[in-house]
mmCIF file of C-alpha atoms and ligand atoms in Angstrom:
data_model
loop_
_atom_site.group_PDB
_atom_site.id
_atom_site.type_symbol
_atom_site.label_atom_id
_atom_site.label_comp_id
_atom_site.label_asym_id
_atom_site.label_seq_id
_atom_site.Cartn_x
_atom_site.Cartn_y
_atom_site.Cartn_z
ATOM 1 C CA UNK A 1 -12.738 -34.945 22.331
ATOM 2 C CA UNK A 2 -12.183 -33.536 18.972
ATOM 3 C CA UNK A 3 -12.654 -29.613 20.393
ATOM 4 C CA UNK A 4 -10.122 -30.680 23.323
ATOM 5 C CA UNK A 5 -7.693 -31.813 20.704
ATOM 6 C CA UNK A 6 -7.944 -29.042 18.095
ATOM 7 C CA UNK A 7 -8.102 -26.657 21.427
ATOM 8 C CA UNK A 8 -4.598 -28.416 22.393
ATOM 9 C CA UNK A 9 -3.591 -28.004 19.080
ATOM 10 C CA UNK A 10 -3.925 -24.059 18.949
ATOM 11 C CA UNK A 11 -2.520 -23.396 22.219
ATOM 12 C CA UNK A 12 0.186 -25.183 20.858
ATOM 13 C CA UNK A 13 0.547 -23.604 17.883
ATOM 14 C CA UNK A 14 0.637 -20.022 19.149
ATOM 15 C CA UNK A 15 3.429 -20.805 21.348
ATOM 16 C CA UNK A 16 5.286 -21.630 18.366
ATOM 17 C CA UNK A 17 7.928 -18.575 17.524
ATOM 18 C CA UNK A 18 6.808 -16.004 15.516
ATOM 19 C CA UNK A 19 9.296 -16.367 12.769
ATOM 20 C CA UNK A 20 8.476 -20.177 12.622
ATOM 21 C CA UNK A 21 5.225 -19.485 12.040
ATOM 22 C CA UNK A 22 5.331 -16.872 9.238
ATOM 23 C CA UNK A 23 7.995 -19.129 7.720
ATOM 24 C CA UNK A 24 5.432 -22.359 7.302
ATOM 25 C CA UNK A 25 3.649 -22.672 4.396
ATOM 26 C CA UNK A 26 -0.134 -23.813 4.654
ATOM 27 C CA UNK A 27 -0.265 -27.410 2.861
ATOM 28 C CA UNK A 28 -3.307 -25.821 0.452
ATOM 29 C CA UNK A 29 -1.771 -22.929 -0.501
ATOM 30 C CA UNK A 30 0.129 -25.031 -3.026
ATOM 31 C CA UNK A 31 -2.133 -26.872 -5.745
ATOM 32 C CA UNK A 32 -0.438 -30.263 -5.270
ATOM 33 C CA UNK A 33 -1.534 -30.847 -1.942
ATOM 34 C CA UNK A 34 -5.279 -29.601 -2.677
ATOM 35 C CA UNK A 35 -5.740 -32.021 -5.598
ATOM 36 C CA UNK A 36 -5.068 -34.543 -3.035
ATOM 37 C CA UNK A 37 -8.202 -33.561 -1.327
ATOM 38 C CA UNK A 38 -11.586 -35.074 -1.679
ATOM 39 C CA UNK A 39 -13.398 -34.126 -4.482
ATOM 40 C CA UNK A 40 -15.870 -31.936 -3.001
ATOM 41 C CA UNK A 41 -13.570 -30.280 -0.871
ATOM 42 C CA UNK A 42 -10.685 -29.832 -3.776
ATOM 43 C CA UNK A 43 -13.839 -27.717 -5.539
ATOM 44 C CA UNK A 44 -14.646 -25.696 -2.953
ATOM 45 C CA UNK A 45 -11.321 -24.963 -2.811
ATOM 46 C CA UNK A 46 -10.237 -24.197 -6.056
ATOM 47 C CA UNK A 47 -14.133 -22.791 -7.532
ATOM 48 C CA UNK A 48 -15.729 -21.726 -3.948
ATOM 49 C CA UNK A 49 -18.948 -20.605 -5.801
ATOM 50 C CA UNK A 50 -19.548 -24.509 -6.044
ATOM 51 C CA UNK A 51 -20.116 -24.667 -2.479
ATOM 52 C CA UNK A 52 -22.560 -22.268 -2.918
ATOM 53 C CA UNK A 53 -24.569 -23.059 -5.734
ATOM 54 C CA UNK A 54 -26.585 -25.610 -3.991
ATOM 55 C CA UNK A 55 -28.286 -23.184 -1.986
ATOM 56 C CA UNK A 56 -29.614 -21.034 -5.484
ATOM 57 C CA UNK A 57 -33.030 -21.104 -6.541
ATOM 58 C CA UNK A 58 -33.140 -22.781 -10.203
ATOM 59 C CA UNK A 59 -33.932 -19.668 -11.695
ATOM 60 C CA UNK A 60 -30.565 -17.913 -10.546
ATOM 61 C CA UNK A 61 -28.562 -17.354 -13.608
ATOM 62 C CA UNK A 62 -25.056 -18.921 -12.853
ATOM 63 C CA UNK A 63 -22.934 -18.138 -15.665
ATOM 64 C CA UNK A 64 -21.555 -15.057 -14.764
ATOM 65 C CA UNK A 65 -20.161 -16.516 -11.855
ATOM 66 C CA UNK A 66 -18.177 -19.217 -13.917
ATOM 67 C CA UNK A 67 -17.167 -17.445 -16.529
ATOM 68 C CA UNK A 68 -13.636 -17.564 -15.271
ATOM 69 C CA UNK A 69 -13.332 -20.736 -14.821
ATOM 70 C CA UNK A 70 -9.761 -22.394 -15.754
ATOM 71 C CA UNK A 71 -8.938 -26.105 -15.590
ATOM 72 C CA UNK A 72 -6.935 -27.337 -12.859
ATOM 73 C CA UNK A 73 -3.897 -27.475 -15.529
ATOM 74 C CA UNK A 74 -3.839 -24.167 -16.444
ATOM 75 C CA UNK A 75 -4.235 -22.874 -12.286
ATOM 76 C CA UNK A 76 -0.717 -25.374 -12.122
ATOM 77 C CA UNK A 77 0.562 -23.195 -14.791
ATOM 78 C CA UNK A 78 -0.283 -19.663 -12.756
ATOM 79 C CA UNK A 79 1.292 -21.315 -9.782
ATOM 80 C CA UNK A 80 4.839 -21.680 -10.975
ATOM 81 C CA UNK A 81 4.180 -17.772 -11.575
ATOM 82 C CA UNK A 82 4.226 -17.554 -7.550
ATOM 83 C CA UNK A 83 7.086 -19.534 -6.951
ATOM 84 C CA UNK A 84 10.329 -17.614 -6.605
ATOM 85 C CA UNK A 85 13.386 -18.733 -8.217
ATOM 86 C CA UNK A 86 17.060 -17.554 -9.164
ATOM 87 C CA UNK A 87 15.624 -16.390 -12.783
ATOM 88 C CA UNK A 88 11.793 -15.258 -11.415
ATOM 89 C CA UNK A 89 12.730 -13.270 -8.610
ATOM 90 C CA UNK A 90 9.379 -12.299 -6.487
ATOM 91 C CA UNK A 91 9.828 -9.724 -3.881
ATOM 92 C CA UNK A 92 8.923 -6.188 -2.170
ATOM 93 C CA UNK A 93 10.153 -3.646 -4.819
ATOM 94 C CA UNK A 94 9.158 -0.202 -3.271
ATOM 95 C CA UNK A 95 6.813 1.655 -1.549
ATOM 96 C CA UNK A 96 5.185 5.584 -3.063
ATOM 97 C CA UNK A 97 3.683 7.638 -0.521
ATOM 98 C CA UNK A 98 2.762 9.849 -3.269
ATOM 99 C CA UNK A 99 2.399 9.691 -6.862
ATOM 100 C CA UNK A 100 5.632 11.409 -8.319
ATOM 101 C CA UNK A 101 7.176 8.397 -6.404
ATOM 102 C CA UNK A 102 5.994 5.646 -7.766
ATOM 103 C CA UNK A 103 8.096 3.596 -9.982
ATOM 104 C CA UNK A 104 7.874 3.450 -13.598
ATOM 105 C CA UNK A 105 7.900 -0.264 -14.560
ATOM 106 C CA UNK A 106 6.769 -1.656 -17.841
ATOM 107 C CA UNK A 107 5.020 -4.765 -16.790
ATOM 108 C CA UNK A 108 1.638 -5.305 -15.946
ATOM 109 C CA UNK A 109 0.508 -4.073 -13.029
ATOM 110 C CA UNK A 110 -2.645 -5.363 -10.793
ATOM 111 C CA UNK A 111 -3.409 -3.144 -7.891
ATOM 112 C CA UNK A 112 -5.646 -4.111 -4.134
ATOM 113 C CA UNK A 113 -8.186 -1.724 -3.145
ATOM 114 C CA UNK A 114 -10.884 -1.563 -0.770
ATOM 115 C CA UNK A 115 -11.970 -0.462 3.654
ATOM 116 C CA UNK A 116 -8.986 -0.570 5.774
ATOM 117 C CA UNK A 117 -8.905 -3.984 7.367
ATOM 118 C CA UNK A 118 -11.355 -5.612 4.169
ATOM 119 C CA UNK A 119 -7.979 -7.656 3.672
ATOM 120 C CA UNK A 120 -6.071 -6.240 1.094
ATOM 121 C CA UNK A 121 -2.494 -7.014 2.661
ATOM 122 C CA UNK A 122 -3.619 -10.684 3.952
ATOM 123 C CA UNK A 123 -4.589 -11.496 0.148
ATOM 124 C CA UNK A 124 -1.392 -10.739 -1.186
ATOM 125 C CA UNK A 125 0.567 -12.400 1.372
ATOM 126 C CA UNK A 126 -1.525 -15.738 0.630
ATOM 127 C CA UNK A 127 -1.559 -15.431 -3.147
ATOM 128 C CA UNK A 128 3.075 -15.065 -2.033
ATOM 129 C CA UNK A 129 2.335 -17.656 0.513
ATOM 130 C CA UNK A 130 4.541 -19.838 -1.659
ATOM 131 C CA UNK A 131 7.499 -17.751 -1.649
ATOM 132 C CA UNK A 132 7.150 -16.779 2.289
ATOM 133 C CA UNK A 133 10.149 -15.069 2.545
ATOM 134 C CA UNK A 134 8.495 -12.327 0.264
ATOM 135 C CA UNK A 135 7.356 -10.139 3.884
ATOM 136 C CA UNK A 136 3.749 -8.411 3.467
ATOM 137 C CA UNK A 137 2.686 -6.798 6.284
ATOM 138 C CA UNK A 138 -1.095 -7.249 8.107
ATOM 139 C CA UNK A 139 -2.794 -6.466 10.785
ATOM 140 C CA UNK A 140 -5.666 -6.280 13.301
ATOM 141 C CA UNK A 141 -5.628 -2.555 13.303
ATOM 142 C CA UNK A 142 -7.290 -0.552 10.750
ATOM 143 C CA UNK A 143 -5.276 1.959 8.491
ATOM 144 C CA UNK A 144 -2.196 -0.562 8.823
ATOM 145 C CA UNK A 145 -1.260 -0.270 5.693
ATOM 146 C CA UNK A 146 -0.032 3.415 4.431
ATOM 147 C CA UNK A 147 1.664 3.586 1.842
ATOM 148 C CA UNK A 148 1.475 1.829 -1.699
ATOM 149 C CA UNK A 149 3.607 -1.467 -2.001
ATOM 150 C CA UNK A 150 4.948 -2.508 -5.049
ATOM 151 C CA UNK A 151 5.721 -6.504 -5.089
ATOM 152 C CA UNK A 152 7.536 -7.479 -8.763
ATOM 153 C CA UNK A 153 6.354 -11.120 -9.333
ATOM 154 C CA UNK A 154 10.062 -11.880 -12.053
ATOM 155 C CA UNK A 155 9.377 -9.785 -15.169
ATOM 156 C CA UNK A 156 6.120 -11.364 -15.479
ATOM 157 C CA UNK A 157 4.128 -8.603 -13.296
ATOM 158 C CA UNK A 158 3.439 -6.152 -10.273
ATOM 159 C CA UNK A 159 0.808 -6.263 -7.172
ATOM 160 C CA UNK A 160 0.246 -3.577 -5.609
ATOM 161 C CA UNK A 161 -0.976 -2.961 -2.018
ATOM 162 C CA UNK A 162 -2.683 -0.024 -1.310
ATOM 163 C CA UNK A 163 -3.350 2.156 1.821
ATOM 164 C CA UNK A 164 -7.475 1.619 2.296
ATOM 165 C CA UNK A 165 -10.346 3.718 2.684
ATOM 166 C CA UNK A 166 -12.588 4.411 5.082
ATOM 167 C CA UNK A 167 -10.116 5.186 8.146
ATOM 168 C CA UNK A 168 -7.311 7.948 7.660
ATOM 169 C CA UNK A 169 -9.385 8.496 4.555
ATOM 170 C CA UNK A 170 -10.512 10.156 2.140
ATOM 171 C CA UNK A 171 -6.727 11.606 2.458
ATOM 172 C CA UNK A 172 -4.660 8.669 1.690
ATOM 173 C CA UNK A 173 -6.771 7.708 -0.719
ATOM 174 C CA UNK A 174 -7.928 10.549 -2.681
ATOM 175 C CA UNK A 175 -3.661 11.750 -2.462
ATOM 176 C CA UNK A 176 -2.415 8.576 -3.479
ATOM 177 C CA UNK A 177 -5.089 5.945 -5.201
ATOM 178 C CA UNK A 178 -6.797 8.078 -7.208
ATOM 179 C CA UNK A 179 -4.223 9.521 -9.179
ATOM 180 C CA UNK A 180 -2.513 6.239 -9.670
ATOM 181 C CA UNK A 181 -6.030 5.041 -10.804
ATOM 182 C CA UNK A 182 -6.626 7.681 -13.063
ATOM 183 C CA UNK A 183 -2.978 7.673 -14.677
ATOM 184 C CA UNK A 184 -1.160 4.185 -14.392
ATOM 185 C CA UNK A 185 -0.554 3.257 -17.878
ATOM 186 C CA UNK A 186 0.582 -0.316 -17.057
ATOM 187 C CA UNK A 187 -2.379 -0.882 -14.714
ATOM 188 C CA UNK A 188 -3.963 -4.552 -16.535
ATOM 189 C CA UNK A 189 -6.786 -5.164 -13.810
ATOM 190 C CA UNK A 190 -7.878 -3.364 -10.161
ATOM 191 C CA UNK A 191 -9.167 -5.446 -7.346
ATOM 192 C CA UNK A 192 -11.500 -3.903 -5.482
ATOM 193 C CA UNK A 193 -12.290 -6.232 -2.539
ATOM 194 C CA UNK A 194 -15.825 -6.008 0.260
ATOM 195 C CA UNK A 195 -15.919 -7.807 3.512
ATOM 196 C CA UNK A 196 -18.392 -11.488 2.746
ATOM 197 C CA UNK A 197 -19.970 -10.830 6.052
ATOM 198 C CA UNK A 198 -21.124 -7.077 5.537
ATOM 199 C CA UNK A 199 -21.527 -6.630 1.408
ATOM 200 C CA UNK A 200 -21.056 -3.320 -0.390
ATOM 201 C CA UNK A 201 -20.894 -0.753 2.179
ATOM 202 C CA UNK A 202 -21.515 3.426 1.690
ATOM 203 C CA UNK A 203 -17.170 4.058 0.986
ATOM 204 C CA UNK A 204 -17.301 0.507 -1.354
ATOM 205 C CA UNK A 205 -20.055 2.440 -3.570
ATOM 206 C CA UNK A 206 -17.817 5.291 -3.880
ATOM 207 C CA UNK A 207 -14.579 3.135 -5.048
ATOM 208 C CA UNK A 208 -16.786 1.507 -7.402
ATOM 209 C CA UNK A 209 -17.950 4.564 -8.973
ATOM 210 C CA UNK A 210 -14.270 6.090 -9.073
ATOM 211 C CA UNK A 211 -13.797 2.833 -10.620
ATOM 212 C CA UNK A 212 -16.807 3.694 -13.272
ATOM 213 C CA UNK A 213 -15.325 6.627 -13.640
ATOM 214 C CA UNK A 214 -11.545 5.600 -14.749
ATOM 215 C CA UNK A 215 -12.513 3.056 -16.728
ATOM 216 C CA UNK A 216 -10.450 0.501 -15.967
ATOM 217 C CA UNK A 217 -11.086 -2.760 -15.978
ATOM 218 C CA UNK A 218 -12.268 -3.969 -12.581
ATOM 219 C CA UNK A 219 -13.258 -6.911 -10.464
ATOM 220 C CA UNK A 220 -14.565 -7.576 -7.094
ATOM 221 C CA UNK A 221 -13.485 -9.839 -4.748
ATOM 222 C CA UNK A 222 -15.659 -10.550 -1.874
ATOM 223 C CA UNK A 223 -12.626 -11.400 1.536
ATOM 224 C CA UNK A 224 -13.006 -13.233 4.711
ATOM 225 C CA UNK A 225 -16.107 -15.991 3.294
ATOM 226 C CA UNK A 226 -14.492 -18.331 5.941
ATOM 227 C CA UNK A 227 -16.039 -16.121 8.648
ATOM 228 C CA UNK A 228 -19.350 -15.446 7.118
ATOM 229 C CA UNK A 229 -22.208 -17.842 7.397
ATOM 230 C CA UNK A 230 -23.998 -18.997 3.859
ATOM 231 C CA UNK A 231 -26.784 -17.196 4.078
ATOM 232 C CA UNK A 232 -25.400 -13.691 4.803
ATOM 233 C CA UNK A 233 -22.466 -14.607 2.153
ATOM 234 C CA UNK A 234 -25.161 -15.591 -0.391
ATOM 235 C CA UNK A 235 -27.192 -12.675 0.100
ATOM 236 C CA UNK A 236 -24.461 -9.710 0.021
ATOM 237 C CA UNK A 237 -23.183 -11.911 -3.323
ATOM 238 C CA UNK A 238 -26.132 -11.868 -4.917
ATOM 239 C CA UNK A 239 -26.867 -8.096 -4.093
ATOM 240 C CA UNK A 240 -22.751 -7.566 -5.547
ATOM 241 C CA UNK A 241 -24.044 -9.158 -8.482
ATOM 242 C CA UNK A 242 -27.202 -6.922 -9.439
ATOM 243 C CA UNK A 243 -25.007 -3.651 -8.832
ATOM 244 C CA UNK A 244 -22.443 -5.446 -11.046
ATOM 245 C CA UNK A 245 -24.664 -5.967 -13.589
ATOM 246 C CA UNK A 246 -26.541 -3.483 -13.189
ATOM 247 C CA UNK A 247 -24.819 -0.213 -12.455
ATOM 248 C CA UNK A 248 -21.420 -0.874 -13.948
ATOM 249 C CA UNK A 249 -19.632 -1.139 -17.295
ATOM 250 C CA UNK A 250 -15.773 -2.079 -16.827
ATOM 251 C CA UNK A 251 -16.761 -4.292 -13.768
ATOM 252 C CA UNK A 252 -16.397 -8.286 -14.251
ATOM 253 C CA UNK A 253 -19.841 -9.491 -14.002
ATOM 254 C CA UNK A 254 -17.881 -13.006 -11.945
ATOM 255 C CA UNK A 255 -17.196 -11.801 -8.037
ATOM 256 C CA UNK A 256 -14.197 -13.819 -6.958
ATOM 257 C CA UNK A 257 -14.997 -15.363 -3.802
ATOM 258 C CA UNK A 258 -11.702 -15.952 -1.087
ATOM 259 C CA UNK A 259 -10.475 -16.508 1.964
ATOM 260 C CA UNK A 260 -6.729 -15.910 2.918
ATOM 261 C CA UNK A 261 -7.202 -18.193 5.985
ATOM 262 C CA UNK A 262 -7.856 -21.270 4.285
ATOM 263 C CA UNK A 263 -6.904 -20.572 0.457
ATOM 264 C CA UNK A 264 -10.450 -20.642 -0.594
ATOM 265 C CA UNK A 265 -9.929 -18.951 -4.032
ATOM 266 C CA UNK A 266 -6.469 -18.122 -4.085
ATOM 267 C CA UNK A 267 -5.761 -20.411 -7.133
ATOM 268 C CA UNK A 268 -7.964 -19.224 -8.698
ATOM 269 C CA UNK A 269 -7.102 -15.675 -8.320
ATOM 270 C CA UNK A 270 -3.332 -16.675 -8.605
ATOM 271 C CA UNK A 271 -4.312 -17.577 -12.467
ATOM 272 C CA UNK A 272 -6.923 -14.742 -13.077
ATOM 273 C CA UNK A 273 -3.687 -12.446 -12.567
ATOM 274 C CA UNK A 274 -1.517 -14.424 -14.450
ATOM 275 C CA UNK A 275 -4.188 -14.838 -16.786
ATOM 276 C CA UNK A 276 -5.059 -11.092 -17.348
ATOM 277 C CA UNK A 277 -1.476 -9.862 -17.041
ATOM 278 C CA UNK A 278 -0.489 -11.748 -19.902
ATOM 279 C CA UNK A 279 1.342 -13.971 -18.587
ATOM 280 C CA UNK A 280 -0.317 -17.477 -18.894
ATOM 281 C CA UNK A 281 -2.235 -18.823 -22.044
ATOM 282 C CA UNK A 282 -5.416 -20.744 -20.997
ATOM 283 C CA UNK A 283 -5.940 -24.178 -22.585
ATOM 284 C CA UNK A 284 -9.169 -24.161 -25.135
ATOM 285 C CA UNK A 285 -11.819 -25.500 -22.496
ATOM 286 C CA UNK A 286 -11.173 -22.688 -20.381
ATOM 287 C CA UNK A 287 -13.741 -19.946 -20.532
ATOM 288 C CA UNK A 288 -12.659 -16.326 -19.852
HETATM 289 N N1 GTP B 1 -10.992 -14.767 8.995
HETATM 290 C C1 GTP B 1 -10.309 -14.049 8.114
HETATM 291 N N2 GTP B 1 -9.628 -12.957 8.508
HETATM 292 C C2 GTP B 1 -8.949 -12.260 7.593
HETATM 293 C C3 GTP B 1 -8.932 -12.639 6.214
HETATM 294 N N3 GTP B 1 -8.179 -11.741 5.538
HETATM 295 C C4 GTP B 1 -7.754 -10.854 6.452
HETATM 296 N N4 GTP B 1 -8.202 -11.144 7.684
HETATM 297 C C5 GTP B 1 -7.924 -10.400 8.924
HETATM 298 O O1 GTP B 1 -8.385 -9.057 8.784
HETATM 299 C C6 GTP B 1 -7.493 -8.128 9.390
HETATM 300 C C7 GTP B 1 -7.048 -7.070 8.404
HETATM 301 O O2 GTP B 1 -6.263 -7.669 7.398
HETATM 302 P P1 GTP B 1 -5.299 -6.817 6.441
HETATM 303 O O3 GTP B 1 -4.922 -7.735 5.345
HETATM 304 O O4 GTP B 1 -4.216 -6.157 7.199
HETATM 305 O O5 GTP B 1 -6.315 -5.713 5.900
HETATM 306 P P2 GTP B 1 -6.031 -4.501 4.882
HETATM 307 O O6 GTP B 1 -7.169 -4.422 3.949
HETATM 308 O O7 GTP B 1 -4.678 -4.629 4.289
HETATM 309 O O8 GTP B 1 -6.095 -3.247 5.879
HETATM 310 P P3 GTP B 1 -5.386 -1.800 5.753
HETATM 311 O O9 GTP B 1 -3.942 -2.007 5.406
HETATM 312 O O10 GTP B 1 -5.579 -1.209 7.099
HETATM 313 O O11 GTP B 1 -6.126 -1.029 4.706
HETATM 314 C C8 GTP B 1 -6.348 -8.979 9.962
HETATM 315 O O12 GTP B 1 -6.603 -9.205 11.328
HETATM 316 C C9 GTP B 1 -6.420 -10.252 9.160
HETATM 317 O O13 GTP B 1 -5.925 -11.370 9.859
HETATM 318 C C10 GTP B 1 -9.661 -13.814 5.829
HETATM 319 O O14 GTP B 1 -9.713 -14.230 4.668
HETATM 320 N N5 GTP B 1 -10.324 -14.468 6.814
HETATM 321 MG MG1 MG B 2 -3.024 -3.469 4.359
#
């Protein structure tokens, strides 16, 4: 009965327009409706290494997962960040096809990277998914997204959406990312995000030694854990972890874990980029 219903449900849902549906805003993608969740679920939510930790043999070191790890206060704090208003205007700025066209802004800047289709678009659309109107485009296909995509977020900072690797590449990438990598002045943190379900693939390797070798500060983000299972999650994570720790220097030893389906992480991204663009001030308990 309950697969009939949720079936109904669907089928009723994708008949809904288009614009309707871009327009609605997912009831956890704000923090007010996920503190009204139970409490195991509002943690997995907000901290979705908690849903994992269970499964860890005792002898698994689990601070550097949480060393990020900001009350629910301060997250409330990042999310005003991410809601447009007449004085803290969020929207698409501009995109640069190549570097002499990319704006110069003096704000902190975060940046996406990662495989064409990892997720790099659907991220930033959920961690705007408060300010829909903002349009970010994703899709099925591979190589979708080809140019870089500057988003200003008020005065506070910029996201940037970049073209990924792995199809259409090493051109895009080697033309346009690297150079921005190697020269953005304003750049505060990089994202480099790897698909849950496969881990660090041959081309990930690669960005994460360009990475090494800017040396910029850099963190992973491991996409799509709503469509892994826990075991193949836990695994590539724990593999992340050891190259982290092992084979870089300007990497964040804590992987952030998300899904832009079901807003697994986003607040807690939302206030790592407030957080590390300046923007925020975290409250004494928080660790960072
Ligand atoms: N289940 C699930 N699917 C996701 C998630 N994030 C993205 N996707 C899907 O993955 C596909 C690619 O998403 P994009 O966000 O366009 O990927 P991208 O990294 O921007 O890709 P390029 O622009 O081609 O480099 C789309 O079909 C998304 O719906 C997620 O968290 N969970
Ligand atoms: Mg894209």
């Amino acid at each position: 009965r309950m697969t009939l219903c949720l079936q109904v449900t669907l089928r009723l849902r994708s008949r809904a327009p288009v614009h309707l549906a871009s327009r609605h805003v997912h009831k956890l993608s704000s923090l007010r409706k996920a503190t009204s969740l139970p409490p195991k679920k509002m943690q997995s939510l907000l901290y979705p290494f908690s849903g994992l930790e269970a499964y860890l043999d005792r002898s698994v070191d689990r601070m550097p997962f949480q060393l990020f790890h900001p009350s629910v206060e301060d997250m409330m704090e990042a999310e005003k960040l991410f809601c447009s208003s007449p004085s803290h205007r969020i929207d698409y700025y501009v995109s640069a096809e190549r570097m002499d066209h990319v704006p110069a802004l003096k704000q902190p800047e975060v940046c996406f990277i990662g495989r064409s289709n990892v997720g790099k678009s659907s991220l930033i659309k959920a961690l705007f998914s408060l300010t829909p109107e903002v349009e970010v485009r994703v899709s099925k296909t591979p190589g979708h997204t080809k140019k870089m995509n500057f988003f200003k977020v008020g005065k506070a900072f910029t996201l940037v959406d970049m073209p990924g690797y792995g199809h259409r590449a090493p051109r895009d990438f080697v033309d346009m990312v690297e150079p921005y990598l190697y020269t953005r002045e304003n750049l505060a943190r990089t994202f480099l995000l790897v698909d849950g379900s496969v881990g660090l693939q041959k081309a990930d390797r690669i960005a994460l030694e360009m990475c090494e070798e800017t040396r910029c500060p850099y963190v992973m983000v491991v996409t799509k854990i709503d469509k892994c299972g826990q075991g193949a999650l836990l695994t590539n994570l724990l593999n992340l972890q050891d190259v982290i720790k092992t084979q870089t220097s300007s990497c964040f030893p804590q992987p952030f874990l998300i899904s832009s389906v079901n807003y697994w992480g986003i607040h807690l991204l939302r206030c790592f980029i407030a957080h590390v663009t300046g923007s925020i001030s975290l409250k004494e308990t928080s660790k960072s």
